[in-house]
mmCIF file of C-alpha atoms in Angstrom:
data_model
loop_
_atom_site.group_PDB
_atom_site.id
_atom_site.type_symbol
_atom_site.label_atom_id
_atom_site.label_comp_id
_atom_site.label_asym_id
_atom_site.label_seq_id
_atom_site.Cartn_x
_atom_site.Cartn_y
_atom_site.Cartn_z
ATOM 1 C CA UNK A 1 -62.963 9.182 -38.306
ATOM 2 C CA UNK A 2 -66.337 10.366 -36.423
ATOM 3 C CA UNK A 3 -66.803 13.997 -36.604
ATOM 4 C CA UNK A 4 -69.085 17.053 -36.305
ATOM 5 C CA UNK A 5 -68.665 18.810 -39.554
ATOM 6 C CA UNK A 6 -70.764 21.480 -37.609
ATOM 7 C CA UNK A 7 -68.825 25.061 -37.714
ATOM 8 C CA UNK A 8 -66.870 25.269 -34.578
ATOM 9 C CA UNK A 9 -64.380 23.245 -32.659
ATOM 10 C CA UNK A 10 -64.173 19.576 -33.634
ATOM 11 C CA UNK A 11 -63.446 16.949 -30.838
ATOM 12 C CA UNK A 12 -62.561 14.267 -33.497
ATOM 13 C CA UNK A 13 -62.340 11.392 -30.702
ATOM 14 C CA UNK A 14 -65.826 12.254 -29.464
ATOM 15 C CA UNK A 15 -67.241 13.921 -32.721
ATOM 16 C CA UNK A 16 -68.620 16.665 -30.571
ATOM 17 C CA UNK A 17 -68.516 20.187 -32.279
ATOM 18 C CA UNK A 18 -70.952 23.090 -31.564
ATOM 19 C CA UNK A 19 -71.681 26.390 -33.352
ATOM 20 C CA UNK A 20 -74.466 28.019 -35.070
ATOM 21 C CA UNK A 21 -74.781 27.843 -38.880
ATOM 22 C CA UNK A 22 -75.274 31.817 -39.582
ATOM 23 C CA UNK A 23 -72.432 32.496 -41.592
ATOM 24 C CA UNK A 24 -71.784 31.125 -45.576
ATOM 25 C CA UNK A 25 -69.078 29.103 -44.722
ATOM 26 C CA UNK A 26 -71.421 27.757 -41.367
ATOM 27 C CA UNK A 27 -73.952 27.255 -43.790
ATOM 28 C CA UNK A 28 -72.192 24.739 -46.318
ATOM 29 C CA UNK A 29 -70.480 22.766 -43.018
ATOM 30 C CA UNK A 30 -74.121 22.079 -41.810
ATOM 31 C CA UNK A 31 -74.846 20.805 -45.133
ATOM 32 C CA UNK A 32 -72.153 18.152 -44.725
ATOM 33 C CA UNK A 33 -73.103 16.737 -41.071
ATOM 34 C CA UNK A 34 -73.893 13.110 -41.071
ATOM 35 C CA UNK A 35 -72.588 12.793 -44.431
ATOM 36 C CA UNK A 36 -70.192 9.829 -44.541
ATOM 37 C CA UNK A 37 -67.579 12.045 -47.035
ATOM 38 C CA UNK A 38 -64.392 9.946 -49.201
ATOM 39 C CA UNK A 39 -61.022 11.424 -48.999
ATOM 40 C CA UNK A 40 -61.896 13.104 -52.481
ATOM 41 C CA UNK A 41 -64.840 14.397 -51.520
ATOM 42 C CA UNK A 42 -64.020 16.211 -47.928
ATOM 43 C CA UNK A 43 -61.195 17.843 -50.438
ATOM 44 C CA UNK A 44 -63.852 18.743 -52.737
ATOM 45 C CA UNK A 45 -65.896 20.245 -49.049
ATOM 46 C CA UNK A 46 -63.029 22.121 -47.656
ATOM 47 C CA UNK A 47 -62.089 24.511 -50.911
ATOM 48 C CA UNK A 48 -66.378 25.135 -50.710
ATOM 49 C CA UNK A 49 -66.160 25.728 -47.126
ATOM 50 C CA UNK A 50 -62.617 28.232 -48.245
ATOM 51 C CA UNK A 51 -64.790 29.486 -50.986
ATOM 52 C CA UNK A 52 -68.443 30.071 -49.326
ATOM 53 C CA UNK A 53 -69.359 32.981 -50.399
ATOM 54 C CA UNK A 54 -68.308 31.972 -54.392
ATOM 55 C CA UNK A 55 -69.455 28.577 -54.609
ATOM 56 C CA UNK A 56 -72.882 28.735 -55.737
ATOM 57 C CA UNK A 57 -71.832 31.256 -58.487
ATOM 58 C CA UNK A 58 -68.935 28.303 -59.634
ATOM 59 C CA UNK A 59 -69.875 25.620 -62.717
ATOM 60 C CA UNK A 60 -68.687 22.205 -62.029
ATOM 61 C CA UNK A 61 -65.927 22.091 -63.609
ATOM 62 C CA UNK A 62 -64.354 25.692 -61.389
ATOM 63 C CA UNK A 63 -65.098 23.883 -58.864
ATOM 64 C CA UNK A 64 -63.232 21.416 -60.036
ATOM 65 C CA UNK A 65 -60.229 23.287 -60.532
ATOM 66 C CA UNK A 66 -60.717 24.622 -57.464
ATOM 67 C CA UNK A 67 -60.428 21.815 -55.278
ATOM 68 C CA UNK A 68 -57.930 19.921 -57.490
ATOM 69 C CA UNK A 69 -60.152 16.974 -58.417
ATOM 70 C CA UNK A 70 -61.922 15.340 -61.488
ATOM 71 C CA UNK A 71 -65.537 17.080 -62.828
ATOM 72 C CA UNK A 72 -66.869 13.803 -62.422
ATOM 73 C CA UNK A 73 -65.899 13.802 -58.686
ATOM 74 C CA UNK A 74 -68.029 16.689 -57.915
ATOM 75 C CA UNK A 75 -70.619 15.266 -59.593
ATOM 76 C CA UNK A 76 -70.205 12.229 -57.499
ATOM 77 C CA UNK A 77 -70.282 14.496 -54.310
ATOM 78 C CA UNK A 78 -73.239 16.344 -55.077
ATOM 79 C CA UNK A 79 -75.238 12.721 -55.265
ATOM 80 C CA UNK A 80 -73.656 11.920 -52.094
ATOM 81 C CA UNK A 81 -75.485 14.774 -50.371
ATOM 82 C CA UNK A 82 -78.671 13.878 -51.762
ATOM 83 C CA UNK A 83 -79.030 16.037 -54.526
ATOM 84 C CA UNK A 84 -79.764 14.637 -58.347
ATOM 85 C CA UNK A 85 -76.711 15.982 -59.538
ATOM 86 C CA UNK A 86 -74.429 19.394 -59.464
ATOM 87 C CA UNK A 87 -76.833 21.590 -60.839
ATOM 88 C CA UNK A 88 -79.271 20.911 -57.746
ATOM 89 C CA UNK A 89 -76.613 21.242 -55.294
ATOM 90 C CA UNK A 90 -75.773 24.841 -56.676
ATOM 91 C CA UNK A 91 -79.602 25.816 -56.534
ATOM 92 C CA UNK A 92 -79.883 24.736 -53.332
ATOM 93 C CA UNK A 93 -76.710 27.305 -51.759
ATOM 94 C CA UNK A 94 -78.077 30.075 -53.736
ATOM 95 C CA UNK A 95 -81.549 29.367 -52.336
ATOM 96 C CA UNK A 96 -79.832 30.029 -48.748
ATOM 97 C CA UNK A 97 -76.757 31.701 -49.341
ATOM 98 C CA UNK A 98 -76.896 35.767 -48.978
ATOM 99 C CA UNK A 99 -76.287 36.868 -52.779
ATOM 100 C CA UNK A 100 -76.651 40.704 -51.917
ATOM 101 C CA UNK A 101 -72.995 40.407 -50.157
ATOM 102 C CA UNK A 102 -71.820 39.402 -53.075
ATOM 103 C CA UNK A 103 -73.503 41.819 -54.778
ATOM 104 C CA UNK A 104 -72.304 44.467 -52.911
ATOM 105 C CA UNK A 105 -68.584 43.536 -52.577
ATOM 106 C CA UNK A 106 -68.724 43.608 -56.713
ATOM 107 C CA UNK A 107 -67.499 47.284 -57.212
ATOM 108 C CA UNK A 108 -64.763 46.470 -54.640
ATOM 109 C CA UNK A 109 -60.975 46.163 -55.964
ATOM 110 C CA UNK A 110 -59.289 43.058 -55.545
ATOM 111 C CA UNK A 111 -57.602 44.082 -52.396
ATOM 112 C CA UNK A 112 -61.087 45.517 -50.645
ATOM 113 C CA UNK A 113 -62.376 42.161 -51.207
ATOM 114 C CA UNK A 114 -59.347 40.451 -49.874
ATOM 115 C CA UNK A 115 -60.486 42.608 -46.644
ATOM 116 C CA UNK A 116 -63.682 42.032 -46.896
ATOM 117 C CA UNK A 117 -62.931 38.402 -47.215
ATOM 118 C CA UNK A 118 -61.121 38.334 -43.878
ATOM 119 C CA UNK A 119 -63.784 40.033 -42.019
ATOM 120 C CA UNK A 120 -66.277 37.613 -42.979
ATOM 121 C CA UNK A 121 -63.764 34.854 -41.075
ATOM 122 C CA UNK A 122 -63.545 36.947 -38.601
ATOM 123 C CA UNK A 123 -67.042 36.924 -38.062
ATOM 124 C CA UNK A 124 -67.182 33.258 -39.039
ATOM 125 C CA UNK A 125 -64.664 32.591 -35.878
ATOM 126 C CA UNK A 126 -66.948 35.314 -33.498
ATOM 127 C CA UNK A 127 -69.555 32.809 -34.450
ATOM 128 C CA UNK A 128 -67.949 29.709 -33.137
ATOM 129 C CA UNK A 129 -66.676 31.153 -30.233
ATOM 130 C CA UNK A 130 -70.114 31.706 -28.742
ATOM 131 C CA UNK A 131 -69.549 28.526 -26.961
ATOM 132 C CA UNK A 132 -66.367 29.053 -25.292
ATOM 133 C CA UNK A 133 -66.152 25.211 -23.844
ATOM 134 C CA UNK A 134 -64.140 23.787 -26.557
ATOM 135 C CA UNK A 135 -61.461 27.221 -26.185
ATOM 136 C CA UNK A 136 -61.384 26.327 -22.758
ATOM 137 C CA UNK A 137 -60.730 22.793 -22.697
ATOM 138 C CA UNK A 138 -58.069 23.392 -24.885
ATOM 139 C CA UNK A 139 -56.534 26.332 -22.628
ATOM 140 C CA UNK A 140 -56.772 23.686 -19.952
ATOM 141 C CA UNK A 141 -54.802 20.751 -21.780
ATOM 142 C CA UNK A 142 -52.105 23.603 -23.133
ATOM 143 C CA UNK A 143 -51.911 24.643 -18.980
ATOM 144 C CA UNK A 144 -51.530 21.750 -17.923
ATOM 145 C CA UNK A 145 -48.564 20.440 -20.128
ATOM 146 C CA UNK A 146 -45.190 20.994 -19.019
ATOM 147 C CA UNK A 147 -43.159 21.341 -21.264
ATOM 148 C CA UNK A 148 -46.248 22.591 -23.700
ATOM 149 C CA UNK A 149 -45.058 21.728 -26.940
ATOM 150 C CA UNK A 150 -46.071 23.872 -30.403
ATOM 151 C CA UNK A 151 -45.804 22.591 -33.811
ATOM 152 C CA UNK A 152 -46.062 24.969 -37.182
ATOM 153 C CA UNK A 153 -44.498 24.021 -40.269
ATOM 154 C CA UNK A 154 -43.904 25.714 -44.032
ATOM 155 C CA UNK A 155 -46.634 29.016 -43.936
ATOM 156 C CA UNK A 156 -48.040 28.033 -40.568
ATOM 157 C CA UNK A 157 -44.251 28.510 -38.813
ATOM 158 C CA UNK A 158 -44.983 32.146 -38.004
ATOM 159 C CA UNK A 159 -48.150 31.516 -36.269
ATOM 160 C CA UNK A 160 -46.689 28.198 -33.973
ATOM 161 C CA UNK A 161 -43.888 31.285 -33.849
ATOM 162 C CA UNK A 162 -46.030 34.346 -32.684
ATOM 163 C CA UNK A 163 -48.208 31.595 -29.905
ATOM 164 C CA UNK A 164 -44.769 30.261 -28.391
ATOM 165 C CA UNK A 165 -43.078 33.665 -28.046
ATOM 166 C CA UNK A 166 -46.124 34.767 -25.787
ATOM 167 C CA UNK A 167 -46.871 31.737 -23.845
ATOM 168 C CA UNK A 168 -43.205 31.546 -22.801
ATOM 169 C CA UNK A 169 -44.050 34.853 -20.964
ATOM 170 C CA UNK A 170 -46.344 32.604 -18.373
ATOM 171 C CA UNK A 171 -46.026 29.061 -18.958
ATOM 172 C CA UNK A 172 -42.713 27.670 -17.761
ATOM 173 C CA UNK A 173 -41.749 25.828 -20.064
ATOM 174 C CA UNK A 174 -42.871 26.314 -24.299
ATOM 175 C CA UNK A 175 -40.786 23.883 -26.931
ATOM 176 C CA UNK A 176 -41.419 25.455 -30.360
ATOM 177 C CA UNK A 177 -41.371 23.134 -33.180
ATOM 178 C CA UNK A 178 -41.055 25.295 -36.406
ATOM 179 C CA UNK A 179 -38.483 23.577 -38.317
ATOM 180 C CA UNK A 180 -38.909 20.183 -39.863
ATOM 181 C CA UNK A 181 -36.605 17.359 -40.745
ATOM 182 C CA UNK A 182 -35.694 13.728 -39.110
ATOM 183 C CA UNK A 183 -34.893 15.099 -35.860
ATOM 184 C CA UNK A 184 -38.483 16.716 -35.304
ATOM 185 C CA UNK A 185 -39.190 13.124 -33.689
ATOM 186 C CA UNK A 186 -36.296 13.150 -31.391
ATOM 187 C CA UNK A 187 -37.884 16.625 -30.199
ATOM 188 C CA UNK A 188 -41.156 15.220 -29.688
ATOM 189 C CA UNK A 189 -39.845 12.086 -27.885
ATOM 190 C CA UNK A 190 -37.499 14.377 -25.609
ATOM 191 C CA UNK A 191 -40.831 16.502 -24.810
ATOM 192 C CA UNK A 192 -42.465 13.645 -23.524
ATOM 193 C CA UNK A 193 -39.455 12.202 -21.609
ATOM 194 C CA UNK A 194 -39.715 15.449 -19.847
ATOM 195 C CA UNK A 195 -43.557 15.284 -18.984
ATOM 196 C CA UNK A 196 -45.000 16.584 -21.647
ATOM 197 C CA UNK A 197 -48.912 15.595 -22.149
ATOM 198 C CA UNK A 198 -50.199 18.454 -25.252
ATOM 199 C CA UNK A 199 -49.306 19.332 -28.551
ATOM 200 C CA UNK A 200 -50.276 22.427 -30.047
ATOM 201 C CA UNK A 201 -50.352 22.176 -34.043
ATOM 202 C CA UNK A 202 -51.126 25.737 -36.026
ATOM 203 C CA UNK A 203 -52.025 24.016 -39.577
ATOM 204 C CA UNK A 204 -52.076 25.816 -42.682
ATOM 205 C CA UNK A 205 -52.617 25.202 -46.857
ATOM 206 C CA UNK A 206 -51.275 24.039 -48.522
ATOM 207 C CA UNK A 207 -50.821 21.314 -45.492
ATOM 208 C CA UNK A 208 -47.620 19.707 -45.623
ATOM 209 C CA UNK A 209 -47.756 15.871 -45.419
ATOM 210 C CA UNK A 210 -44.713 16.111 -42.709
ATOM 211 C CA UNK A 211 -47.013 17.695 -40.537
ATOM 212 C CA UNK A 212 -49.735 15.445 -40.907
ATOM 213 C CA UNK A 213 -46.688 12.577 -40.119
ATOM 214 C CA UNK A 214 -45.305 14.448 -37.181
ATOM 215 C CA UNK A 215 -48.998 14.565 -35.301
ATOM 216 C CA UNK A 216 -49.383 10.822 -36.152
ATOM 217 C CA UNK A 217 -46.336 10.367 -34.372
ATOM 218 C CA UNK A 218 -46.971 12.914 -31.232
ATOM 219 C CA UNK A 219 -50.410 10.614 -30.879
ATOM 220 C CA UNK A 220 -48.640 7.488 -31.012
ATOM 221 C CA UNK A 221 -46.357 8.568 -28.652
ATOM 222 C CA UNK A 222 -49.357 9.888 -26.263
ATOM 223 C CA UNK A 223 -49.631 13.506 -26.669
ATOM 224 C CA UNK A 224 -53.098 14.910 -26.871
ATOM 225 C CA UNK A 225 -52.878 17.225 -30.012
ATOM 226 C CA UNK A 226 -54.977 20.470 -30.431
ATOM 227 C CA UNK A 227 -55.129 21.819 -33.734
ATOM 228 C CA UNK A 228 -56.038 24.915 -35.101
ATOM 229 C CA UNK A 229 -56.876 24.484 -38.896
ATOM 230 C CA UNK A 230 -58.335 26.502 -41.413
ATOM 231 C CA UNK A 231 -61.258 23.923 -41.716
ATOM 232 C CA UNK A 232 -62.769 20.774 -40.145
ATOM 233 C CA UNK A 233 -61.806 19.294 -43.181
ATOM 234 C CA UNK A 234 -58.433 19.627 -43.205
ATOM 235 C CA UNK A 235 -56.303 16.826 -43.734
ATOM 236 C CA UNK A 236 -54.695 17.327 -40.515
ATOM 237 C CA UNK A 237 -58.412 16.835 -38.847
ATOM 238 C CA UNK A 238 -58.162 12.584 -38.640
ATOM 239 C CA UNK A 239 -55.080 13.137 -36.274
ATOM 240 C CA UNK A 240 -55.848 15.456 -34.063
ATOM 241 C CA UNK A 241 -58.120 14.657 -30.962
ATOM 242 C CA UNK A 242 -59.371 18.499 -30.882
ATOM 243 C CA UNK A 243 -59.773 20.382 -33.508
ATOM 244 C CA UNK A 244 -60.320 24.551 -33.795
ATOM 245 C CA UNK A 245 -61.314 25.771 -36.963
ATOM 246 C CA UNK A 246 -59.976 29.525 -38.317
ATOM 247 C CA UNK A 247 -60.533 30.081 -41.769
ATOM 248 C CA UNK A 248 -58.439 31.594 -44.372
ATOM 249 C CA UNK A 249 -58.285 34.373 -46.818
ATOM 250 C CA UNK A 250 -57.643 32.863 -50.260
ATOM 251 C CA UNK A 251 -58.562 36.369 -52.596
ATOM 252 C CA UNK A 252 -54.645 37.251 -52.389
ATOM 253 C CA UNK A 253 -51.520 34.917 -54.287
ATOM 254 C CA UNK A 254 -50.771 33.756 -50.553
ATOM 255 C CA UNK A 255 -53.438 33.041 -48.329
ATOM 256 C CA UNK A 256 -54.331 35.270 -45.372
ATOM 257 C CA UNK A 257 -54.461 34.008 -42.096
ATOM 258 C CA UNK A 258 -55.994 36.831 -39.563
ATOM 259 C CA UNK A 259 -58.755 34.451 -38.252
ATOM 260 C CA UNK A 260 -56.024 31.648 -37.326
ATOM 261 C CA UNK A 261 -53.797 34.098 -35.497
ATOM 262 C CA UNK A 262 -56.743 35.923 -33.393
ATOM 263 C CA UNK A 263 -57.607 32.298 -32.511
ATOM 264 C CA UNK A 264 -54.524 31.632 -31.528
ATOM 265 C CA UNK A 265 -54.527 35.119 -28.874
ATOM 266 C CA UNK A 266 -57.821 33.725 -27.835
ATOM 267 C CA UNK A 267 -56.004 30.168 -26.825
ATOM 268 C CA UNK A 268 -53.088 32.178 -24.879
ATOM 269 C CA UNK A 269 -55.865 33.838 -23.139
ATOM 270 C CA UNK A 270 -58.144 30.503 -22.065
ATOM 271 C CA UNK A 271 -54.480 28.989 -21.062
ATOM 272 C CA UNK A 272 -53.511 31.843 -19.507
ATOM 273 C CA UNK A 273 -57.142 31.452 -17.380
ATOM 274 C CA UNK A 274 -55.761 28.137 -15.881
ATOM 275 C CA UNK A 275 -52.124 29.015 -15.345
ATOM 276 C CA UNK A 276 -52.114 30.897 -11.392
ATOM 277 C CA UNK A 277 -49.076 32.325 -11.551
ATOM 278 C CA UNK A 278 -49.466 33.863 -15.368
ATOM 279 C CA UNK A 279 -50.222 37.844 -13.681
ATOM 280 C CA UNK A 280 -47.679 37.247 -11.433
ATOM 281 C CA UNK A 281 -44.990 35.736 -14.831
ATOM 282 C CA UNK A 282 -46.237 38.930 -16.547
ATOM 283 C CA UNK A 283 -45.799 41.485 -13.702
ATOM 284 C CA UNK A 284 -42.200 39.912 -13.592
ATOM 285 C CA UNK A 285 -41.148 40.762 -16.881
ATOM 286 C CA UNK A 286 -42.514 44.001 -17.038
ATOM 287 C CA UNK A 287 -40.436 45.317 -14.100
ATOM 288 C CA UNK A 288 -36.926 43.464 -15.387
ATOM 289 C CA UNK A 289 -38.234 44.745 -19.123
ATOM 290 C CA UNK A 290 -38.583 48.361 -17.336
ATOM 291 C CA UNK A 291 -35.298 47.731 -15.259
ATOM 292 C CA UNK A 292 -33.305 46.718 -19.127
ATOM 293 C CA UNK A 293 -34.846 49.788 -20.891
ATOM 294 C CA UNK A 294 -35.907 47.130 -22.761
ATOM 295 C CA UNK A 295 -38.698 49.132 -24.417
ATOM 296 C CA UNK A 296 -39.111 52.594 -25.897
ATOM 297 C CA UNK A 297 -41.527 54.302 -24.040
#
């Protein structure tokens, strides 16, 4: 797999990605690029990417533990980034990492820094949407598909959920695919009998293999997939052909995913940009909404 381990979208066919390294998690990504990583190793880079702000404060072996690998591994992966060992590595992020944040966010409780967590991917994902061209190439594809369909399995359902329940207010025709099992590939197949040419995939940790089988499958069977992800180095990254990073809140006992689901408003929006008739879709509603007392007012 070629890739731009860059923050910001990933076009994993091209390897084009763009964004500016500002932010923690920015930071370490940049540190990656042109790094030839293992499979072990781009584990070991996504939880430091999940972690930014905490990594150079972690030994090797909570790092370890943290990424669900050997302490020899990260030992290993350190080397392969051209440092002499761990220890190196660690002075080198808190050479450029911003300690005072952490610093400051000490006399928080453990729900303020949950917060304060998800603000910092919020401005992580401000960041990579400075260049809107990979947002809007993906609005385009997700426009262009009819049906358009949407994929979100185990914690990621609600999001492939909350996407599909607004795009079916303007796009005219939205196949939501939140439920796995053997027939999710008869619903893929019967998608692309009936013209379909995109599949949007809302990925998650901990990242189900099914999913990562199911997008195999919607490539092999010719969809384009977009993927939103909490990292470029997500398992689900080698099969999609673009991918949209949103990170995660991982402070709580179940992640947090604010970033992914603002992305996701931000995707209805660049679709909604190429669909003509979307003002017109949502004018519609309103009045038969209005006409149903639909709403309280």
């Amino acid at each position: 797999m070629s890739a731009d381990t860059r923050t910001g979208a990933v076009d994993v066919e091209t390897g084009a990605g763009a964004g500016v390294p500002d932010s923690p998690a920015a930071r370490l990504q940049a540190l990656f690029e042109g790094h030839r990583l293992t499979p072990t190793q781009r584990r070991i880079a996504h939880s430091m990417v999940r972690r930014a702000v905490d990594v150079p404060f972690l030994s090797s072996v909570e790092l370890a533990e943290l990424a669900g690998v050997s302490q020899p591994s990260v030992t290993r992966f350190a080397v392969a980034l051209g440092f002499d060992g761990y220890p190196a590595l660690r002075r080198h992020l808190r050479e450029v990492a911003p300690t005072e944040q952490t610093a400051a966010s000490a006399s928080y409780n453990e729900y303020q820094q949950a917060v304060e967590a998800e603000i910092e991917n919020l401005r992580h994902l401000a960041e990579v949407l400075a260049d809107p061209r990979p947002v809007r190439r993906a609005g385009r594809l997700l426009a262009a598909s009819r049906p358009l369909a949407v994929l979100g399995l185990r914690a990621a359902a609600s999001q492939a959920y909350g996407f599909a329940y607004f795009a079916a207010k303007v796009h005219p025709d939205v196949r939501l695919l939140n439920e796995g099992g053997t027939m999710i590939h008869d619903r893929i197949d019967a998608a692309v009998r009936a013209g379909a040419t995109t599949l949007l995939c809302f990925a998650l940790p901990r990242h189900p293999r099914e999913v990562v089988d199911t997008l195999t499958y919607a490539r092999e069977a010719g969809l384009t997939v977009v993927t939103v992800a909490d990292s470029a180095f997500a398992p689900v990254a080698k099969v999609s052909d673009l991918l949209l990073p949103a990170a995660v809140g991982t402070g709580l006992a179940f992640d947090t995913a604010c970033a992914p689901m603002l992305l996701g408003r931000v995707l209805l929006e660049a679709m909604c940009d190429d669909l003509p008739d979307a003002q017109a879709r949502l004018e519609e509603f309103d009045a038969k909404a209005a006409a149903r007392g639909l709403f309280v007012e």
